């Protein structure tokens, strides 16, 4: 993971925000290459989920909405995470990410170990327990540990659990609920009546506009409303680079379906498959992905089902996208709170109802991270080590590098420049005339540019160029006229 973070910074994909002032945890800036990759991910999503579907329309709602929206949706009361503070170190943890276990030797409890959730926490906890046993010079058999989250600790255990920051017991507070919405005020008066929130999800903007879209959009059931936009969550412990941040972007669809009991499962499954197909179209195939079905007893009270599409990140397999069957909870809540009817008149059935909804909800930044992790490769070319991002051409920030073979030959420069001008009307391409051609290829490989196009002396004679494939490094000669078609076929649009 450190190598990927290093590459993202070194090559201008992602920077810590306000870095010159020491940064601020959980916020990131996207550099020249990052912004291109990000746009390509969003464009690919919008193209496939909105433009290429007859049953989905788009929306762009405001980040700040009436605060009653968040009361009705339940976010004011229950958009919380359990938090625990260490009074000594002033560190703050998510209580459900902090695990602990009593340490017992031959039936005798000699203390507790605690650590933050990770793939390796079982073995790390075992090492901590062995170290405790050695330090206390206790003889006997260490019993198997029973790790559980701090949220499940009975009150009498709170004082026994050591802080991960200090290793000492007695400084952790009891777990308490912390609302993750960022609060602000609208207008000059800073009182209760002016309180507003930065939206923690784009979904509520869709529900609040349901009637507007139905009244103006000529939609037929079933149909979806899609939105891409910023969301803000005051995460207690932002972590794993851009995986969990405090400002991020979501791509969400609310797909409205009739309320019949026997149909939502089919639509839910269809959306899981559709979304997996889309991931494959940007290079995230079956080997990278998994599915995690939320157990019934862990579902939000309004949800009928939720399946996460997971990705195998270097720090473990984690949620990439959540696909929830939300029933008609949100529309009913807004209908009741606003007093405005949010029913749909189904022309085909000659019937009015509040539709149910299937919600595929994905983070742009999390997709970015998954795409870069899946693409990051180290290999060897002619005995030389190479770092290459094998990005799908569809999302690659730069589609091609255009190289005149030699910088000091005006006729090569002119021809290459002409080709570059032609290609840049269509794609983001890069002109590079400096350094040995091999080094120019390597620079492009490291940022995931799928094609290298070299203009050489033969190009002046017969109008052909060499087209180099980043992954195989194979080169073929193609006519200038065939070039666009060859690239288009592999980029996919
Ligand atoms: N409207 C439903 C909703 O927001 P969620 O599971 O809380 O559901 C959906 O979020 C997706 O948004 C996640 O699967 C993830 O891709 C992304 N996401 C959520 N919180 C995030 C965070 N703090 N940082 C980056 N991405 C996040």
PDB file of C-alpha atoms in Angstrom, residues 132-394:
ATOM      1  CA  UNK A 132       2.455  -9.672  28.448  1.00  0.00           C
ATOM      2  CA  UNK A 133       3.018 -13.180  29.807  1.00  0.00           C
ATOM      3  CA  UNK A 134       6.797 -12.777  29.456  1.00  0.00           C
ATOM      4  CA  UNK A 135       6.779  -9.316  31.035  1.00  0.00           C
ATOM      5  CA  UNK A 136       4.803 -10.540  34.044  1.00  0.00           C
ATOM      6  CA  UNK A 137       6.957 -13.714  34.199  1.00  0.00           C
ATOM      7  CA  UNK A 138       3.859 -15.909  34.402  1.00  0.00           C
ATOM      8  CA  UNK A 139       4.375 -19.652  33.880  1.00  0.00           C
ATOM      9  CA  UNK A 140       1.759 -21.900  32.260  1.00  0.00           C
ATOM     10  CA  UNK A 141      -0.348 -22.338  29.140  1.00  0.00           C
ATOM     11  CA  UNK A 142      -1.750 -19.276  27.346  1.00  0.00           C
ATOM     12  CA  UNK A 143      -5.444 -19.883  26.646  1.00  0.00           C
ATOM     13  CA  UNK A 144      -6.913 -19.011  23.205  1.00  0.00           C
ATOM     14  CA  UNK A 145      -7.850 -15.318  22.991  1.00  0.00           C
ATOM     15  CA  UNK A 146     -11.480 -14.244  22.528  1.00  0.00           C
ATOM     16  CA  UNK A 147     -11.308 -11.000  20.545  1.00  0.00           C
ATOM     17  CA  UNK A 148     -14.444  -8.886  20.496  1.00  0.00           C
ATOM     18  CA  UNK A 149     -15.213  -5.256  19.652  1.00  0.00           C
ATOM     19  CA  UNK A 150     -15.177  -2.662  22.437  1.00  0.00           C
ATOM     20  CA  UNK A 151     -18.838  -1.933  21.642  1.00  0.00           C
ATOM     21  CA  UNK A 152     -19.665  -5.387  23.044  1.00  0.00           C
ATOM     22  CA  UNK A 153     -17.606  -4.930  26.213  1.00  0.00           C
ATOM     23  CA  UNK A 154     -19.652  -5.217  29.432  1.00  0.00           C
ATOM     24  CA  UNK A 155     -19.320  -2.154  31.664  1.00  0.00           C
ATOM     25  CA  UNK A 156     -17.000  -3.974  34.090  1.00  0.00           C
ATOM     26  CA  UNK A 157     -14.456  -4.519  31.269  1.00  0.00           C
ATOM     27  CA  UNK A 158     -14.101  -0.841  30.245  1.00  0.00           C
ATOM     28  CA  UNK A 159     -11.456  -0.039  32.860  1.00  0.00           C
ATOM     29  CA  UNK A 160      -9.480  -3.193  32.047  1.00  0.00           C
ATOM     30  CA  UNK A 161      -9.017  -2.555  28.314  1.00  0.00           C
ATOM     31  CA  UNK A 162      -5.675  -0.909  27.473  1.00  0.00           C
ATOM     32  CA  UNK A 163      -5.562   2.061  25.113  1.00  0.00           C
ATOM     33  CA  UNK A 164      -3.886   1.112  21.816  1.00  0.00           C
ATOM     34  CA  UNK A 165      -1.991   4.422  22.039  1.00  0.00           C
ATOM     35  CA  UNK A 166      -0.381   3.905  25.465  1.00  0.00           C
ATOM     36  CA  UNK A 167      -0.752   0.180  26.097  1.00  0.00           C
ATOM     37  CA  UNK A 168      -2.076   1.084  29.577  1.00  0.00           C
ATOM     38  CA  UNK A 169      -5.533   0.286  30.943  1.00  0.00           C
ATOM     39  CA  UNK A 170      -7.843   2.824  32.553  1.00  0.00           C
ATOM     40  CA  UNK A 171      -7.742   5.718  30.089  1.00  0.00           C
ATOM     41  CA  UNK A 172     -10.507   4.702  27.644  1.00  0.00           C
ATOM     42  CA  UNK A 173     -13.945   6.300  27.912  1.00  0.00           C
ATOM     43  CA  UNK A 174     -17.123   4.223  27.547  1.00  0.00           C
ATOM     44  CA  UNK A 175     -18.297   3.973  23.925  1.00  0.00           C
ATOM     45  CA  UNK A 176     -20.651   6.795  22.918  1.00  0.00           C
ATOM     46  CA  UNK A 177     -22.535   7.627  19.755  1.00  0.00           C
ATOM     47  CA  UNK A 178     -21.075  10.358  17.564  1.00  0.00           C
ATOM     48  CA  UNK A 179     -23.099  11.960  14.736  1.00  0.00           C
ATOM     49  CA  UNK A 180     -21.022  12.065  11.578  1.00  0.00           C
ATOM     50  CA  UNK A 181     -22.788  14.908   9.778  1.00  0.00           C
ATOM     51  CA  UNK A 182     -20.865  18.168   9.359  1.00  0.00           C
ATOM     52  CA  UNK A 183     -22.970  21.023  10.719  1.00  0.00           C
ATOM     53  CA  UNK A 184     -22.988  24.583   9.469  1.00  0.00           C
ATOM     54  CA  UNK A 185     -25.293  27.644   9.498  1.00  0.00           C
ATOM     55  CA  UNK A 186     -27.075  29.270   6.609  1.00  0.00           C
ATOM     56  CA  UNK A 187     -27.246  33.070   6.675  1.00  0.00           C
ATOM     57  CA  UNK A 188     -25.956  35.589   9.189  1.00  0.00           C
ATOM     58  CA  UNK A 189     -27.792  34.268  12.256  1.00  0.00           C
ATOM     59  CA  UNK A 190     -26.113  31.373  14.012  1.00  0.00           C
ATOM     60  CA  UNK A 191     -28.998  29.859  15.961  1.00  0.00           C
ATOM     61  CA  UNK A 192     -30.980  26.625  15.927  1.00  0.00           C
ATOM     62  CA  UNK A 193     -33.182  27.844  13.081  1.00  0.00           C
ATOM     63  CA  UNK A 194     -30.219  28.330  10.724  1.00  0.00           C
ATOM     64  CA  UNK A 195     -28.576  24.916  11.268  1.00  0.00           C
ATOM     65  CA  UNK A 196     -27.786  23.049   8.059  1.00  0.00           C
ATOM     66  CA  UNK A 197     -25.772  19.969   7.204  1.00  0.00           C
ATOM     67  CA  UNK A 198     -23.308  19.057   4.460  1.00  0.00           C
ATOM     68  CA  UNK A 199     -25.001  16.043   2.905  1.00  0.00           C
ATOM     69  CA  UNK A 200     -23.564  12.711   4.082  1.00  0.00           C
ATOM     70  CA  UNK A 201     -24.993  10.906   1.019  1.00  0.00           C
ATOM     71  CA  UNK A 202     -26.392  12.043  -2.335  1.00  0.00           C
ATOM     72  CA  UNK A 203     -29.376   9.681  -2.034  1.00  0.00           C
ATOM     73  CA  UNK A 204     -31.620  12.040  -0.053  1.00  0.00           C
ATOM     74  CA  UNK A 205     -31.372  14.676  -2.807  1.00  0.00           C
ATOM     75  CA  UNK A 206     -32.896  12.062  -5.112  1.00  0.00           C
ATOM     76  CA  UNK A 207     -35.763  11.188  -2.751  1.00  0.00           C
ATOM     77  CA  UNK A 208     -36.514  14.860  -2.103  1.00  0.00           C
ATOM     78  CA  UNK A 209     -36.748  15.426  -5.879  1.00  0.00           C
ATOM     79  CA  UNK A 210     -38.772  12.309  -6.635  1.00  0.00           C
ATOM     80  CA  UNK A 211     -41.961  14.266  -7.334  1.00  0.00           C
ATOM     81  CA  UNK A 212     -40.158  16.859  -9.471  1.00  0.00           C
ATOM     82  CA  UNK A 213     -38.650  14.191 -11.686  1.00  0.00           C
ATOM     83  CA  UNK A 214     -41.897  12.214 -11.980  1.00  0.00           C
ATOM     84  CA  UNK A 215     -43.878  15.350 -12.841  1.00  0.00           C
ATOM     85  CA  UNK A 216     -41.410  16.507 -15.484  1.00  0.00           C
ATOM     86  CA  UNK A 217     -39.499  13.484 -16.707  1.00  0.00           C
ATOM     87  CA  UNK A 218     -42.062  11.210 -18.422  1.00  0.00           C
ATOM     88  CA  UNK A 219     -40.698   8.219 -16.521  1.00  0.00           C
ATOM     89  CA  UNK A 220     -42.329   4.777 -16.496  1.00  0.00           C
ATOM     90  CA  UNK A 221     -42.041   2.225 -13.721  1.00  0.00           C
ATOM     91  CA  UNK A 222     -39.484   0.781 -13.066  1.00  0.00           C
ATOM     92  CA  UNK A 223     -37.041   3.669 -13.397  1.00  0.00           C
ATOM     93  CA  UNK A 224     -33.964   5.070 -11.745  1.00  0.00           C
ATOM     94  CA  UNK A 225     -32.638   8.506 -10.816  1.00  0.00           C
ATOM     95  CA  UNK A 226     -28.848   8.770 -10.819  1.00  0.00           C
ATOM     96  CA  UNK A 227     -26.641  11.323  -9.171  1.00  0.00           C
ATOM     97  CA  UNK A 228     -22.892  11.911  -8.852  1.00  0.00           C
ATOM     98  CA  UNK A 229     -21.723  14.345  -6.221  1.00  0.00           C
ATOM     99  CA  UNK A 230     -19.790  15.183  -3.106  1.00  0.00           C
ATOM    100  CA  UNK A 231     -20.688  13.751   0.285  1.00  0.00           C
ATOM    101  CA  UNK A 232     -19.194  14.621   3.673  1.00  0.00           C
ATOM    102  CA  UNK A 233     -18.845  12.498   6.784  1.00  0.00           C
ATOM    103  CA  UNK A 234     -16.960  13.443   9.902  1.00  0.00           C
ATOM    104  CA  UNK A 235     -15.451   9.947  10.123  1.00  0.00           C
ATOM    105  CA  UNK A 236     -13.985   9.206  13.563  1.00  0.00           C
ATOM    106  CA  UNK A 237     -11.000   7.414  12.085  1.00  0.00           C
ATOM    107  CA  UNK A 238     -10.478   8.166   8.394  1.00  0.00           C
ATOM    108  CA  UNK A 239      -7.980   5.592   7.154  1.00  0.00           C
ATOM    109  CA  UNK A 240      -6.378   3.587   4.406  1.00  0.00           C
ATOM    110  CA  UNK A 241      -5.569   6.609   2.239  1.00  0.00           C
ATOM    111  CA  UNK A 242      -8.698   7.614   0.246  1.00  0.00           C
ATOM    112  CA  UNK A 243     -10.631   4.466   1.218  1.00  0.00           C
ATOM    113  CA  UNK A 244     -12.386   6.187   4.106  1.00  0.00           C
ATOM    114  CA  UNK A 245     -12.172   9.956   3.940  1.00  0.00           C
ATOM    115  CA  UNK A 246     -14.222  12.837   5.277  1.00  0.00           C
ATOM    116  CA  UNK A 247     -14.958  14.445   1.923  1.00  0.00           C
ATOM    117  CA  UNK A 248     -15.615  12.058  -0.942  1.00  0.00           C
ATOM    118  CA  UNK A 249     -17.813  11.646  -3.959  1.00  0.00           C
ATOM    119  CA  UNK A 250     -20.641   9.186  -4.517  1.00  0.00           C
ATOM    120  CA  UNK A 251     -22.306   7.751  -7.614  1.00  0.00           C
ATOM    121  CA  UNK A 252     -25.760   6.607  -6.553  1.00  0.00           C
ATOM    122  CA  UNK A 253     -28.895   5.334  -8.239  1.00  0.00           C
ATOM    123  CA  UNK A 254     -32.297   5.071  -6.632  1.00  0.00           C
ATOM    124  CA  UNK A 255     -34.108   2.531  -8.792  1.00  0.00           C
ATOM    125  CA  UNK A 256     -37.844   2.687  -8.139  1.00  0.00           C
ATOM    126  CA  UNK A 257     -39.899  -0.492  -8.507  1.00  0.00           C
ATOM    127  CA  UNK A 258     -43.528  -1.433  -7.813  1.00  0.00           C
ATOM    128  CA  UNK A 259     -44.242  -2.468  -4.231  1.00  0.00           C
ATOM    129  CA  UNK A 260     -45.100  -6.134  -4.973  1.00  0.00           C
ATOM    130  CA  UNK A 261     -43.524  -8.458  -2.436  1.00  0.00           C
ATOM    131  CA  UNK A 262     -42.319 -10.988  -4.995  1.00  0.00           C
ATOM    132  CA  UNK A 263     -40.269  -8.769  -7.340  1.00  0.00           C
ATOM    133  CA  UNK A 264     -37.659  -6.857  -5.354  1.00  0.00           C
ATOM    134  CA  UNK A 265     -35.305  -9.831  -5.019  1.00  0.00           C
ATOM    135  CA  UNK A 266     -35.096 -10.172  -8.796  1.00  0.00           C
ATOM    136  CA  UNK A 267     -34.305  -6.460  -9.274  1.00  0.00           C
ATOM    137  CA  UNK A 268     -31.791  -6.584  -6.430  1.00  0.00           C
ATOM    138  CA  UNK A 269     -29.948  -9.488  -8.064  1.00  0.00           C
ATOM    139  CA  UNK A 270     -30.112  -7.813 -11.485  1.00  0.00           C
ATOM    140  CA  UNK A 271     -28.443  -4.700 -10.087  1.00  0.00           C
ATOM    141  CA  UNK A 272     -25.679  -6.701  -8.385  1.00  0.00           C
ATOM    142  CA  UNK A 273     -24.914  -8.364 -11.735  1.00  0.00           C
ATOM    143  CA  UNK A 274     -25.169  -5.097 -13.679  1.00  0.00           C
ATOM    144  CA  UNK A 275     -22.770  -3.399 -11.336  1.00  0.00           C
ATOM    145  CA  UNK A 276     -20.279  -6.273 -11.483  1.00  0.00           C
ATOM    146  CA  UNK A 277     -20.427  -6.091 -15.285  1.00  0.00           C
ATOM    147  CA  UNK A 278     -19.648  -2.382 -15.083  1.00  0.00           C
ATOM    148  CA  UNK A 279     -16.658  -2.988 -12.816  1.00  0.00           C
ATOM    149  CA  UNK A 280     -15.306  -5.441 -15.410  1.00  0.00           C
ATOM    150  CA  UNK A 281     -15.608  -2.684 -18.043  1.00  0.00           C
ATOM    151  CA  UNK A 282     -13.095  -0.576 -16.097  1.00  0.00           C
ATOM    152  CA  UNK A 283     -10.711  -3.440 -15.364  1.00  0.00           C
ATOM    153  CA  UNK A 284     -12.042  -4.791 -12.045  1.00  0.00           C
ATOM    154  CA  UNK A 285     -12.853  -8.384 -12.886  1.00  0.00           C
ATOM    155  CA  UNK A 286     -14.050 -11.415 -10.914  1.00  0.00           C
ATOM    156  CA  UNK A 287     -10.606 -12.157  -9.466  1.00  0.00           C
ATOM    157  CA  UNK A 288     -10.626  -8.779  -7.655  1.00  0.00           C
ATOM    158  CA  UNK A 289     -14.221  -8.779  -6.443  1.00  0.00           C
ATOM    159  CA  UNK A 290     -16.423 -10.607  -3.973  1.00  0.00           C
ATOM    160  CA  UNK A 291     -19.939 -10.376  -2.581  1.00  0.00           C
ATOM    161  CA  UNK A 292     -20.866  -9.985   1.050  1.00  0.00           C
ATOM    162  CA  UNK A 293     -24.478 -10.408   2.050  1.00  0.00           C
ATOM    163  CA  UNK A 294     -25.381  -8.456   5.196  1.00  0.00           C
ATOM    164  CA  UNK A 295     -26.919 -10.797   7.777  1.00  0.00           C
ATOM    165  CA  UNK A 296     -30.585 -10.048   8.486  1.00  0.00           C
ATOM    166  CA  UNK A 297     -29.966  -9.096  12.122  1.00  0.00           C
ATOM    167  CA  UNK A 298     -27.352  -6.469  11.069  1.00  0.00           C
ATOM    168  CA  UNK A 299     -29.562  -4.705   8.501  1.00  0.00           C
ATOM    169  CA  UNK A 300     -30.745  -1.126   9.018  1.00  0.00           C
ATOM    170  CA  UNK A 301     -34.337  -1.213  10.265  1.00  0.00           C
ATOM    171  CA  UNK A 302     -35.737  -0.091   6.871  1.00  0.00           C
ATOM    172  CA  UNK A 303     -33.604  -2.373   4.685  1.00  0.00           C
ATOM    173  CA  UNK A 304     -34.853  -5.700   3.339  1.00  0.00           C
ATOM    174  CA  UNK A 305     -31.464  -6.800   2.078  1.00  0.00           C
ATOM    175  CA  UNK A 306     -28.037  -5.392   1.380  1.00  0.00           C
ATOM    176  CA  UNK A 307     -25.199  -6.952  -0.564  1.00  0.00           C
ATOM    177  CA  UNK A 308     -21.772  -5.361  -0.754  1.00  0.00           C
ATOM    178  CA  UNK A 309     -19.592  -5.820  -3.787  1.00  0.00           C
ATOM    179  CA  UNK A 310     -16.182  -6.128  -2.158  1.00  0.00           C
ATOM    180  CA  UNK A 311     -12.689  -5.533  -3.505  1.00  0.00           C
ATOM    181  CA  UNK A 312      -9.487  -7.236  -2.387  1.00  0.00           C
ATOM    182  CA  UNK A 313      -7.530  -4.157  -1.247  1.00  0.00           C
ATOM    183  CA  UNK A 314      -3.917  -4.609  -0.025  1.00  0.00           C
ATOM    184  CA  UNK A 315      -5.262  -3.986   3.531  1.00  0.00           C
ATOM    185  CA  UNK A 316      -8.006  -6.634   3.204  1.00  0.00           C
ATOM    186  CA  UNK A 317     -11.218  -7.401   1.354  1.00  0.00           C
ATOM    187  CA  UNK A 318     -13.558  -4.455   1.941  1.00  0.00           C
ATOM    188  CA  UNK A 319     -16.807  -2.898   0.704  1.00  0.00           C
ATOM    189  CA  UNK A 320     -16.496  -1.189  -2.664  1.00  0.00           C
ATOM    190  CA  UNK A 321     -20.199  -0.688  -3.408  1.00  0.00           C
ATOM    191  CA  UNK A 322     -23.339  -1.326  -1.375  1.00  0.00           C
ATOM    192  CA  UNK A 323     -26.514  -2.498  -3.112  1.00  0.00           C
ATOM    193  CA  UNK A 324     -29.483  -2.173  -0.783  1.00  0.00           C
ATOM    194  CA  UNK A 325     -33.166  -2.995  -1.091  1.00  0.00           C
ATOM    195  CA  UNK A 326     -34.616  -0.115   0.943  1.00  0.00           C
ATOM    196  CA  UNK A 327     -38.349  -0.812   0.602  1.00  0.00           C
ATOM    197  CA  UNK A 328     -40.303   2.467   0.551  1.00  0.00           C
ATOM    198  CA  UNK A 329     -38.851   3.770   3.798  1.00  0.00           C
ATOM    199  CA  UNK A 330     -37.332   7.017   2.480  1.00  0.00           C
ATOM    200  CA  UNK A 331     -40.261   8.157   0.333  1.00  0.00           C
ATOM    201  CA  UNK A 332     -42.719   7.363   3.153  1.00  0.00           C
ATOM    202  CA  UNK A 333     -40.618   9.333   5.629  1.00  0.00           C
ATOM    203  CA  UNK A 334     -40.447  12.374   3.325  1.00  0.00           C
ATOM    204  CA  UNK A 335     -44.132  12.103   2.462  1.00  0.00           C
ATOM    205  CA  UNK A 336     -45.030  12.129   6.133  1.00  0.00           C
ATOM    206  CA  UNK A 337     -42.584  14.866   7.158  1.00  0.00           C
ATOM    207  CA  UNK A 338     -43.286  17.222   4.228  1.00  0.00           C
ATOM    208  CA  UNK A 339     -47.023  16.542   3.988  1.00  0.00           C
ATOM    209  CA  UNK A 340     -46.626  16.262   0.186  1.00  0.00           C
ATOM    210  CA  UNK A 341     -47.883  13.119  -1.561  1.00  0.00           C
ATOM    211  CA  UNK A 342     -45.008  11.128  -3.051  1.00  0.00           C
ATOM    212  CA  UNK A 343     -47.080   8.500  -4.794  1.00  0.00           C
ATOM    213  CA  UNK A 344     -46.580   7.379  -8.345  1.00  0.00           C
ATOM    214  CA  UNK A 345     -49.486   6.804 -10.710  1.00  0.00           C
ATOM    215  CA  UNK A 346     -48.663   3.634 -12.614  1.00  0.00           C
ATOM    216  CA  UNK A 347     -50.308   4.116 -16.008  1.00  0.00           C
ATOM    217  CA  UNK A 348     -49.970   0.453 -16.970  1.00  0.00           C
ATOM    218  CA  UNK A 349     -51.597  -0.800 -13.748  1.00  0.00           C
ATOM    219  CA  UNK A 350     -53.971   2.181 -13.348  1.00  0.00           C
ATOM    220  CA  UNK A 351     -52.874   2.287  -9.746  1.00  0.00           C
ATOM    221  CA  UNK A 352     -51.260   4.772  -7.326  1.00  0.00           C
ATOM    222  CA  UNK A 353     -48.547   3.643  -4.903  1.00  0.00           C
ATOM    223  CA  UNK A 354     -45.365   4.716  -3.128  1.00  0.00           C
ATOM    224  CA  UNK A 355     -42.694   2.720  -4.961  1.00  0.00           C
ATOM    225  CA  UNK A 356     -39.984   0.646  -3.356  1.00  0.00           C
ATOM    226  CA  UNK A 357     -36.348   1.174  -4.195  1.00  0.00           C
ATOM    227  CA  UNK A 358     -33.125  -0.670  -4.980  1.00  0.00           C
ATOM    228  CA  UNK A 359     -30.048   1.457  -4.301  1.00  0.00           C
ATOM    229  CA  UNK A 360     -26.641   0.778  -5.879  1.00  0.00           C
ATOM    230  CA  UNK A 361     -24.302   3.199  -4.087  1.00  0.00           C
ATOM    231  CA  UNK A 362     -20.633   3.582  -4.934  1.00  0.00           C
ATOM    232  CA  UNK A 363     -17.804   5.924  -3.941  1.00  0.00           C
ATOM    233  CA  UNK A 364     -15.766   7.557  -6.723  1.00  0.00           C
ATOM    234  CA  UNK A 365     -12.666   7.732  -4.539  1.00  0.00           C
ATOM    235  CA  UNK A 366     -12.970   4.140  -3.379  1.00  0.00           C
ATOM    236  CA  UNK A 367     -13.315   3.058  -7.006  1.00  0.00           C
ATOM    237  CA  UNK A 368     -10.245   5.140  -7.846  1.00  0.00           C
ATOM    238  CA  UNK A 369      -8.269   3.329  -5.150  1.00  0.00           C
ATOM    239  CA  UNK A 370      -9.497  -0.094  -6.309  1.00  0.00           C
ATOM    240  CA  UNK A 371      -8.633   0.707  -9.932  1.00  0.00           C
ATOM    241  CA  UNK A 372      -5.103   1.828  -9.010  1.00  0.00           C
ATOM    242  CA  UNK A 373      -4.531  -1.152  -6.657  1.00  0.00           C
ATOM    243  CA  UNK A 374      -5.685  -3.625  -9.332  1.00  0.00           C
ATOM    244  CA  UNK A 375      -3.458  -1.965 -11.939  1.00  0.00           C
ATOM    245  CA  UNK A 376      -0.269  -1.604  -9.875  1.00  0.00           C
ATOM    246  CA  UNK A 377       2.265  -4.075 -11.271  1.00  0.00           C
ATOM    247  CA  UNK A 378       5.987  -4.639 -11.034  1.00  0.00           C
ATOM    248  CA  UNK A 379       7.576  -6.629 -13.817  1.00  0.00           C
ATOM    249  CA  UNK A 380      10.800  -6.889 -15.785  1.00  0.00           C
ATOM    250  CA  UNK A 381      11.416  -5.727 -19.334  1.00  0.00           C
ATOM    251  CA  UNK A 382      14.643  -6.919 -20.971  1.00  0.00           C
ATOM    252  CA  UNK A 383      16.087  -7.660 -17.558  1.00  0.00           C
ATOM    253  CA  UNK A 384      15.180  -4.221 -16.168  1.00  0.00           C
ATOM    254  CA  UNK A 385      12.636  -3.796 -13.364  1.00  0.00           C
ATOM    255  CA  UNK A 386       9.570  -1.759 -14.320  1.00  0.00           C
ATOM    256  CA  UNK A 387       6.652  -0.266 -12.400  1.00  0.00           C
ATOM    257  CA  UNK A 388       3.563  -0.167 -14.560  1.00  0.00           C
ATOM    258  CA  UNK A 389      -0.064   0.774 -13.932  1.00  0.00           C
ATOM    259  CA  UNK A 390      -2.060  -1.633 -16.069  1.00  0.00           C
ATOM    260  CA  UNK A 391      -5.108   0.629 -16.079  1.00  0.00           C
ATOM    261  CA  UNK A 392      -8.005  -0.228 -18.340  1.00  0.00           C
ATOM    262  CA  UNK A 393      -7.685   2.124 -21.374  1.00  0.00           C
ATOM    263  CA  UNK A 394     -11.193   3.391 -20.603  1.00  0.00           C
TER     264      UNK A 394
END
